[in-house]
CSV table of C-alpha atoms and ligand atoms in Angstrom, one decimal:
chain,number,residue,atom,x,y,z
A,7,UNK,CA,126.2,98.7,70.2
A,8,UNK,CA,128.2,98.6,73.4
A,9,UNK,CA,126.5,97.2,76.5
A,10,UNK,CA,125.9,100.6,78.2
A,11,UNK,CA,124.2,101.9,75.0
A,12,UNK,CA,122.1,98.8,74.8
A,13,UNK,CA,121.0,99.1,78.4
A,14,UNK,CA,119.7,102.6,77.7
A,15,UNK,CA,118.2,101.9,74.3
A,16,UNK,CA,116.7,98.4,74.1
A,17,UNK,CA,113.0,98.0,74.4
A,18,UNK,CA,112.2,101.7,73.8
A,19,UNK,CA,110.8,101.2,70.3
A,20,UNK,CA,107.8,103.3,69.6
A,21,UNK,CA,105.5,100.3,69.5
A,22,UNK,CA,106.2,99.9,73.2
A,23,UNK,CA,106.8,103.4,74.4
A,24,UNK,CA,104.2,105.2,72.3
A,25,UNK,CA,106.6,108.2,72.1
A,26,UNK,CA,107.4,108.7,75.8
A,27,UNK,CA,110.7,107.7,77.3
A,28,UNK,CA,109.6,104.8,79.5
A,29,UNK,CA,107.2,102.2,78.1
A,30,UNK,CA,104.0,103.0,80.1
A,31,UNK,CA,102.4,100.6,82.5
A,32,UNK,CA,99.7,98.7,80.6
A,33,UNK,CA,97.8,96.7,83.1
A,34,UNK,CA,95.5,94.2,81.5
A,35,UNK,CA,93.7,90.9,81.9
A,36,UNK,CA,91.4,91.4,78.9
A,37,UNK,CA,92.5,92.8,75.5
A,38,UNK,CA,89.6,94.3,73.5
A,39,UNK,CA,89.4,93.6,69.7
A,40,UNK,CA,87.5,95.7,67.2
A,41,UNK,CA,86.0,92.7,65.4
A,42,UNK,CA,86.5,89.0,64.8
A,43,UNK,CA,89.0,89.7,62.1
A,44,UNK,CA,91.1,91.8,64.5
A,45,UNK,CA,90.9,89.0,67.1
A,46,UNK,CA,91.9,86.4,64.6
A,47,UNK,CA,94.8,88.6,63.5
A,48,UNK,CA,96.0,89.2,67.1
A,49,UNK,CA,95.8,85.5,67.7
A,50,UNK,CA,98.4,84.9,65.0
A,51,UNK,CA,100.8,87.2,66.7
A,52,UNK,CA,100.0,86.2,70.3
A,53,UNK,CA,103.4,84.6,70.7
A,54,UNK,CA,105.3,87.3,69.0
A,55,UNK,CA,104.7,90.6,70.8
A,56,UNK,CA,101.1,91.3,69.9
A,57,UNK,CA,98.7,91.9,72.7
A,58,UNK,CA,96.2,89.0,72.9
A,59,UNK,CA,95.5,87.9,76.5
A,60,UNK,CA,96.8,89.4,79.9
A,61,UNK,CA,98.9,86.4,80.8
A,62,UNK,CA,100.8,86.7,77.5
A,63,UNK,CA,101.8,90.2,78.5
A,64,UNK,CA,101.3,93.8,77.3
A,65,UNK,CA,103.7,96.2,75.7
A,66,UNK,CA,105.1,96.9,79.2
A,67,UNK,CA,106.2,93.3,79.3
A,68,UNK,CA,107.3,93.1,75.7
A,69,UNK,CA,109.7,96.1,76.2
A,70,UNK,CA,111.4,94.3,79.1
A,71,UNK,CA,111.5,90.9,77.3
A,72,UNK,CA,113.0,92.4,74.2
A,73,UNK,CA,115.7,94.3,76.1
A,74,UNK,CA,116.8,91.3,78.1
A,75,UNK,CA,116.7,88.9,75.2
A,76,UNK,CA,119.0,91.1,73.2
A,77,UNK,CA,121.3,91.9,76.1
A,78,UNK,CA,121.8,88.2,77.0
A,79,UNK,CA,122.1,87.4,73.3
A,80,UNK,CA,119.2,84.9,73.0
A,81,UNK,CA,116.1,84.5,70.8
A,82,UNK,CA,113.5,85.3,73.4
A,83,UNK,CA,112.9,85.9,77.1
A,84,UNK,CA,110.1,84.5,79.4
A,85,UNK,CA,109.2,86.4,82.5
A,86,UNK,CA,108.5,84.7,85.9
A,87,UNK,CA,107.3,86.0,89.2
A,88,UNK,CA,110.6,85.2,90.9
A,89,UNK,CA,114.1,83.9,90.1
A,90,UNK,CA,113.1,80.6,91.8
A,91,UNK,CA,110.0,80.4,89.5
A,92,UNK,CA,112.3,81.0,86.5
A,93,UNK,CA,114.4,78.0,87.6
A,94,UNK,CA,111.5,75.7,88.4
A,95,UNK,CA,109.5,76.8,85.3
A,96,UNK,CA,112.5,76.2,83.0
A,97,UNK,CA,113.4,72.8,84.5
A,98,UNK,CA,109.7,71.7,84.3
A,99,UNK,CA,109.5,72.9,80.7
A,100,UNK,CA,112.3,70.5,79.7
A,101,UNK,CA,112.3,67.5,82.1
A,102,UNK,CA,110.0,64.5,81.9
A,103,UNK,CA,109.6,61.5,84.2
A,104,UNK,CA,112.6,59.2,83.8
A,105,UNK,CA,115.0,62.0,82.9
A,106,UNK,CA,118.2,62.6,84.7
A,107,UNK,CA,119.5,66.0,85.7
A,108,UNK,CA,123.2,67.0,86.4
A,109,UNK,CA,123.2,69.8,89.0
A,110,UNK,CA,126.2,71.8,90.1
A,111,UNK,CA,127.0,71.2,93.8
A,112,UNK,CA,127.4,74.9,94.6
A,113,UNK,CA,123.9,75.7,93.4
A,114,UNK,CA,121.5,78.2,95.1
A,115,UNK,CA,120.0,76.2,98.0
A,116,UNK,CA,116.3,76.5,96.9
A,117,UNK,CA,117.3,75.0,93.5
A,118,UNK,CA,118.8,72.0,95.3
A,119,UNK,CA,115.6,71.8,97.5
A,120,UNK,CA,113.5,71.8,94.3
A,121,UNK,CA,115.4,68.8,93.0
A,122,UNK,CA,115.2,66.9,96.2
A,123,UNK,CA,111.8,67.7,97.4
A,124,UNK,CA,109.7,68.1,94.2
A,125,UNK,CA,111.5,66.7,91.1
A,126,UNK,CA,112.2,63.3,92.8
A,127,UNK,CA,108.4,62.8,93.1
A,128,UNK,CA,108.1,63.4,89.4
A,129,UNK,CA,110.5,60.6,88.6
A,130,UNK,CA,113.4,63.0,87.8
A,131,UNK,CA,116.7,62.0,89.3
A,132,UNK,CA,119.5,64.4,90.1
A,133,UNK,CA,123.3,63.8,90.3
A,134,UNK,CA,125.4,66.7,91.8
A,135,UNK,CA,128.8,67.5,90.3
A,136,UNK,CA,131.8,69.4,91.4
A,137,UNK,CA,131.7,73.0,90.0
A,138,UNK,CA,135.4,72.6,89.0
A,139,UNK,CA,134.7,69.3,87.2
A,140,UNK,CA,135.4,70.7,83.7
A,141,UNK,CA,135.7,68.0,81.0
A,142,UNK,CA,135.3,65.2,83.5
A,143,UNK,CA,131.5,65.9,83.4
A,144,UNK,CA,131.5,63.4,80.6
A,145,UNK,CA,131.8,60.5,83.0
A,146,UNK,CA,128.6,61.6,84.8
A,147,UNK,CA,126.4,61.7,81.7
A,148,UNK,CA,123.9,58.8,81.6
A,149,UNK,CA,121.8,57.7,78.6
A,150,UNK,CA,118.8,59.5,80.1
A,151,UNK,CA,120.6,62.8,81.1
A,152,UNK,CA,118.5,65.5,79.7
A,153,UNK,CA,119.7,68.7,81.4
A,154,UNK,CA,123.1,70.0,82.7
A,155,UNK,CA,122.5,72.9,85.1
A,156,UNK,CA,125.3,75.3,85.8
A,157,UNK,CA,125.6,78.3,88.2
A,158,UNK,CA,128.7,80.4,87.9
A,159,UNK,CA,129.9,81.6,90.3
A,160,UNK,CA,128.2,79.3,92.7
A,161,UNK,CA,126.1,80.6,95.5
A,162,UNK,CA,127.9,81.5,98.7
A,163,UNK,CA,131.2,79.6,98.0
A,164,UNK,CA,131.6,81.4,94.6
A,165,UNK,CA,133.4,78.7,92.5
A,166,UNK,CA,133.6,79.7,88.9
A,167,UNK,CA,132.9,77.0,86.3
A,168,UNK,CA,134.5,76.2,83.0
A,169,UNK,CA,131.2,76.9,81.2
A,170,UNK,CA,132.3,76.5,77.6
A,171,UNK,CA,133.9,73.1,78.2
A,172,UNK,CA,130.9,71.7,80.2
A,173,UNK,CA,128.5,73.0,77.6
A,174,UNK,CA,130.5,71.5,74.8
A,175,UNK,CA,130.5,68.0,76.4
A,176,UNK,CA,126.8,68.3,77.3
A,177,UNK,CA,126.0,69.0,73.7
A,178,UNK,CA,128.0,66.1,72.4
A,179,UNK,CA,125.7,63.9,74.5
A,180,UNK,CA,122.5,65.7,73.4
A,181,UNK,CA,121.9,67.5,76.7
A,182,UNK,CA,120.4,70.9,77.2
A,183,UNK,CA,122.5,73.4,79.1
A,184,UNK,CA,120.9,75.8,81.7
A,185,UNK,CA,122.9,78.5,83.4
A,186,UNK,CA,121.8,80.5,86.5
A,187,UNK,CA,123.5,83.7,85.3
A,188,UNK,CA,122.3,85.9,88.1
A,189,UNK,CA,125.7,87.0,89.4
A,190,UNK,CA,127.0,88.1,85.9
A,191,UNK,CA,123.6,89.9,85.3
A,192,UNK,CA,122.8,90.3,81.6
A,193,UNK,CA,126.0,92.4,81.0
A,194,UNK,CA,129.0,90.7,82.4
A,195,UNK,CA,129.2,87.4,80.5
A,196,UNK,CA,128.1,86.1,77.2
A,197,UNK,CA,126.2,82.9,78.0
A,198,UNK,CA,125.1,82.0,74.5
A,199,UNK,CA,128.6,82.5,73.1
A,200,UNK,CA,129.8,80.0,75.8
A,201,UNK,CA,127.3,77.4,74.6
A,202,UNK,CA,124.5,77.9,77.1
A,203,UNK,CA,121.1,77.1,75.7
A,204,UNK,CA,119.0,78.9,78.4
A,205,UNK,CA,120.3,81.6,80.7
A,206,UNK,CA,118.3,82.3,83.8
A,207,UNK,CA,118.3,85.5,85.9
A,208,UNK,CA,116.9,86.3,89.3
A,209,UNK,CA,115.9,89.7,88.0
A,210,UNK,CA,115.0,90.4,91.6
A,211,UNK,CA,118.8,91.1,92.1
A,212,UNK,CA,120.6,93.5,89.8
A,213,UNK,CA,118.1,94.0,87.0
A,214,UNK,CA,115.5,95.4,89.4
A,215,UNK,CA,118.4,96.7,91.5
A,216,UNK,CA,116.4,98.5,94.2
A,217,UNK,CA,115.2,95.7,96.5
A,218,UNK,CA,111.5,96.2,95.8
A,219,UNK,CA,110.4,93.7,93.2
A,220,UNK,CA,110.5,89.9,92.9
A,221,UNK,CA,111.1,88.7,89.3
A,222,UNK,CA,112.9,86.1,87.3
A,223,UNK,CA,113.5,85.6,83.6
A,224,UNK,CA,114.8,82.8,81.3
A,225,UNK,CA,116.3,83.6,77.9
A,226,UNK,CA,116.6,80.8,75.4
A,227,UNK,CA,118.5,80.4,72.1
A,228,UNK,CA,116.5,79.8,68.9
A,229,UNK,CA,116.6,76.1,69.3
A,230,UNK,CA,114.7,76.1,72.7
A,231,UNK,CA,112.9,79.4,72.8
A,232,UNK,CA,109.5,78.1,71.5
A,233,UNK,CA,109.4,75.2,73.9
A,234,UNK,CA,110.3,77.4,76.8
A,235,UNK,CA,107.8,80.1,75.8
A,236,UNK,CA,105.0,77.6,75.3
A,237,UNK,CA,105.6,75.5,78.4
A,238,UNK,CA,106.1,78.5,80.7
A,239,UNK,CA,102.8,79.7,79.4
A,240,UNK,CA,101.2,76.4,80.1
A,241,UNK,CA,102.5,76.7,83.7
A,242,UNK,CA,100.8,80.0,83.9
A,243,UNK,CA,103.9,82.0,84.6
A,244,UNK,CA,103.5,85.8,84.3
A,245,UNK,CA,104.3,89.1,86.1
A,246,UNK,CA,102.4,92.3,86.8
A,247,UNK,CA,102.8,95.2,84.4
A,248,UNK,CA,103.9,97.4,87.4
A,249,UNK,CA,106.7,95.0,88.2
A,250,UNK,CA,107.7,94.8,84.6
A,251,UNK,CA,107.8,98.6,84.5
A,252,UNK,CA,110.1,98.8,87.6
A,253,UNK,CA,112.4,96.1,86.2
A,254,UNK,CA,112.8,98.0,83.0
A,255,UNK,CA,113.5,101.2,84.9
A,256,UNK,CA,116.0,99.4,87.0
A,257,UNK,CA,117.7,98.0,83.9
A,258,UNK,CA,118.4,101.5,82.6
A,259,UNK,CA,121.0,102.1,85.3
A,260,UNK,CA,122.4,98.6,85.5
A,261,UNK,CA,125.7,99.5,83.8
A,262,UNK,CA,126.7,102.4,86.2
A,263,UNK,CA,125.4,100.6,89.3
A,264,UNK,CA,127.4,97.4,88.6
A,265,UNK,CA,130.5,99.3,87.7
A,266,UNK,CA,130.4,101.4,90.9
A,267,UNK,CA,129.4,98.5,93.1
A,268,UNK,CA,132.1,96.3,91.6
A,269,UNK,CA,134.6,99.0,92.3
A,270,UNK,CA,133.4,99.6,95.9
A,271,UNK,CA,133.4,95.8,96.5
A,272,UNK,CA,137.0,95.5,95.3
A,273,UNK,CA,138.2,98.2,97.7
A,274,UNK,CA,136.4,96.6,100.6
A,275,UNK,CA,137.6,93.1,99.6
A,276,UNK,CA,141.2,94.2,99.3
A,277,UNK,CA,141.0,95.8,102.8
A,278,UNK,CA,139.5,92.7,104.2
A,279,UNK,CA,142.1,90.5,102.6
A,280,UNK,CA,144.8,92.2,104.7
A,281,UNK,CA,143.0,91.5,108.0
A,282,UNK,CA,144.6,88.9,110.2
A,283,UNK,CA,141.2,87.4,111.1
A,284,UNK,CA,140.5,86.6,107.4
A,285,UNK,CA,141.5,83.2,106.0
A,286,UNK,CA,140.8,84.1,102.4
A,287,UNK,CA,138.4,86.0,100.1
A,288,UNK,CA,136.0,84.3,97.8
A,289,UNK,CA,135.6,87.0,95.1
A,290,UNK,CA,135.9,85.8,91.5
A,291,UNK,CA,138.5,88.5,90.8
A,292,UNK,CA,140.8,87.1,93.5
A,293,UNK,CA,143.2,84.3,92.9
A,294,UNK,CA,142.0,82.7,96.1
A,295,UNK,CA,138.6,82.0,94.5
A,296,UNK,CA,138.3,78.5,93.0
A,297,UNK,CA,138.0,78.8,89.2
A,298,UNK,CA,139.4,82.4,89.2
A,299,UNK,CA,141.0,81.7,85.8
A,300,UNK,CA,137.6,81.2,84.2
A,301,UNK,CA,136.4,84.5,85.6
A,302,UNK,CA,139.4,86.2,84.0
A,303,UNK,CA,138.7,84.5,80.7
A,304,UNK,CA,134.8,84.6,80.5
A,305,UNK,CA,133.6,87.7,82.4
A,306,UNK,CA,133.8,91.3,81.5
A,307,UNK,CA,133.2,92.6,85.1
A,308,UNK,CA,132.2,91.9,88.6
A,309,UNK,CA,129.6,93.3,91.0
A,310,UNK,CA,129.1,93.9,94.7
A,311,UNK,CA,128.7,90.3,96.0
A,312,UNK,CA,131.5,88.2,97.5
A,313,UNK,CA,132.2,86.1,100.5
A,314,UNK,CA,135.0,86.2,103.1
A,315,UNK,CA,136.1,83.1,104.9
A,316,UNK,CA,137.3,83.8,108.5
A,317,UNK,CA,139.7,81.8,110.6
A,318,UNK,CA,137.9,79.8,113.3
A,319,UNK,CA,135.8,82.0,115.5
A,320,UNK,CA,133.2,81.6,118.2
A,321,UNK,CA,129.5,82.1,117.5
A,322,UNK,CA,129.6,84.9,120.2
A,323,UNK,CA,132.4,86.7,118.2
A,324,UNK,CA,130.5,86.3,115.0
A,325,UNK,CA,127.3,87.7,116.6
A,326,UNK,CA,129.3,90.6,118.0
A,327,UNK,CA,130.7,91.3,114.5
A,328,UNK,CA,127.3,91.3,112.7
A,329,UNK,CA,125.1,92.8,115.3
A,330,UNK,CA,125.2,96.6,115.6
A,331,UNK,CA,126.6,97.4,112.2
A,332,UNK,CA,125.8,100.9,111.0
A,333,UNK,CA,125.7,100.6,107.2
A,334,UNK,CA,125.6,96.8,106.5
A,335,UNK,CA,122.1,95.4,107.1
A,336,UNK,CA,121.4,91.8,107.9
A,337,UNK,CA,119.5,90.4,104.9
A,338,UNK,CA,119.4,87.8,102.1
A,339,UNK,CA,118.3,89.3,98.8
A,340,UNK,CA,121.3,91.1,97.3
A,341,UNK,CA,121.5,93.2,94.1
A,342,UNK,CA,120.0,96.4,95.4
A,343,UNK,CA,121.8,99.7,96.0
A,344,UNK,CA,122.5,98.9,99.7
A,345,UNK,CA,125.1,96.9,101.6
A,346,UNK,CA,124.2,93.6,103.3
A,347,UNK,CA,126.0,91.1,105.4
A,348,UNK,CA,125.2,87.5,106.3
A,349,UNK,CA,126.8,84.8,108.4
A,350,UNK,CA,126.1,81.6,106.5
A,351,UNK,CA,126.6,78.4,108.6
A,352,UNK,CA,125.9,74.8,107.7
A,353,UNK,CA,127.4,75.1,104.2
A,354,UNK,CA,128.6,71.5,104.5
A,355,UNK,CA,125.0,70.4,104.7
A,356,UNK,CA,124.1,71.9,101.3
A,357,UNK,CA,127.1,70.3,99.4
A,358,UNK,CA,127.1,66.6,98.3
A,359,UNK,CA,130.2,66.1,96.4
A,360,UNK,CA,132.5,68.9,97.4
A,361,UNK,CA,134.1,69.4,100.8
A,362,UNK,CA,133.4,72.5,103.0
A,363,UNK,CA,135.5,72.9,106.2
A,364,UNK,CA,132.8,73.7,108.7
A,365,UNK,CA,135.3,75.2,111.2
A,366,UNK,CA,135.8,78.2,108.9
A,367,UNK,CA,133.0,80.8,109.2
A,368,UNK,CA,131.8,82.4,106.0
A,369,UNK,CA,130.4,85.9,105.9
A,370,UNK,CA,128.7,86.9,102.6
A,371,UNK,CA,128.9,90.6,101.9
A,372,UNK,CA,127.0,92.6,99.3
A,373,UNK,CA,128.5,96.0,98.7
A,374,UNK,CA,126.2,98.8,97.8
A,375,UNK,CA,126.6,102.3,96.6
A,376,UNK,CA,127.7,103.8,99.9
A,377,UNK,CA,131.1,105.4,100.1
A,378,UNK,CA,133.5,102.4,100.6
A,379,UNK,CA,135.4,104.4,103.3
A,380,UNK,CA,132.3,104.3,105.5
A,381,UNK,CA,131.8,100.6,104.8
A,382,UNK,CA,135.4,99.9,105.8
A,383,UNK,CA,135.0,101.9,109.0
A,384,UNK,CA,131.9,99.9,109.8
A,385,UNK,CA,133.8,96.7,109.3
A,386,UNK,CA,136.8,97.9,111.3
A,387,UNK,CA,134.4,98.6,114.3
A,388,UNK,CA,132.9,95.1,113.7
A,389,UNK,CA,136.4,93.5,114.1
A,390,UNK,CA,136.8,95.5,117.4
A,391,UNK,CA,133.6,94.0,118.7
A,392,UNK,CA,134.6,90.6,117.4
A,393,UNK,CA,137.8,90.7,119.5
A,394,UNK,CA,136.1,92.0,122.6
A,395,UNK,CA,133.7,89.0,122.4
A,396,UNK,CA,136.6,86.5,121.7
A,397,UNK,CA,139.6,87.7,123.7
B,3,PLP,C1,118.3,85.1,94.6
B,3,PLP,C2,118.7,84.0,93.7
B,3,PLP,C3,117.8,83.2,93.0
B,3,PLP,C4,116.3,83.3,93.4
B,3,PLP,O1,115.7,84.5,93.1
B,3,PLP,P1,114.4,85.0,93.8
B,3,PLP,O2,113.9,86.1,92.9
B,3,PLP,O3,114.7,85.4,95.1
B,3,PLP,O4,113.5,83.8,93.8
B,3,PLP,C5,118.2,82.3,92.1
B,3,PLP,N1,119.5,82.2,91.8
B,3,PLP,C6,120.5,82.9,92.4
B,3,PLP,C7,121.9,82.7,92.1
B,3,PLP,C8,120.1,83.9,93.4
B,3,PLP,O5,121.1,84.6,94.0
């Protein structure tokens, strides 16, 4: 099955859908059993898609989990109440006191904060590595290195990693490889074919796709699925049936949304690239994006999220640019159907081993499903305000 067919079909088995198109919302804390024998029977299947206790999910959850596991190409998927919970829950499921973690320097900022503000107190040490390190990651692996964490492209600065090479070396040293695969979504890369053991998604973004649900998921290969499933259960991680329903509904249009948003984003990015105010574009499909060659090799498509790096500008000019936009809204959580813009300052403070030139302002754009001509007009007017504020 091709991806677009999978997106529409997966998780719609009759056991989940009961014969309607969308697997219905089964809200439950308590599951009722006919008799002791039935309870005993359900207990045997409680980890494998049989309803047993609310926290283990209902058919609404199983439909979504089945679909994502198969789309990502893993053995099973655990659901979490946010992308951040998926990251913390997965790290806590595999790290113990005394372990060492290798973390990519361009990681999502809350993941870095987790390492520095919580994991340190549990006796887990973190070393950051350059996203473009490739095979040189070998030199950073210590006898107690347990997990190598990747995120590709990186948050904000968008460096693309050589995922297969890093995973290969990590495995040679017995490490587990975790990838924050949110940008690719479950359809634009093949994490398990690249050697990833556990692929994490902020489902909040493109899976949900409508900016109205927080959710995360972690999909593991056969080697690590049971440990992930068991430990995330111990940590009490679960999501509501209503949210699972909305995520499944969002998933059904993931293919067309991503294709259209990627197309719109390319048009906008190409227009921006020609502007004299722009230093360069950080979009994985552009040669100016560090690691672009790995995007060309490992991804089958893009999406609406990219950054543009401007030439030095005053804060007044940047405010004039961003304030009073018509279509672009000022907001953080991307992956919905709408366009967003952010000025991200202080990047140099959330990087330890890579250099960021603080004199170059970075604007992160998320391109939605609006007509790109309207978005380009909006940006053209923003540049006019920018120049009036910075003569
Ligand atoms: C948004 C995001 C997260 C966190 O997801 P939440 O659901 O907001 O907690 C994690 N990783 C990446 C790459 C993200 O963009």
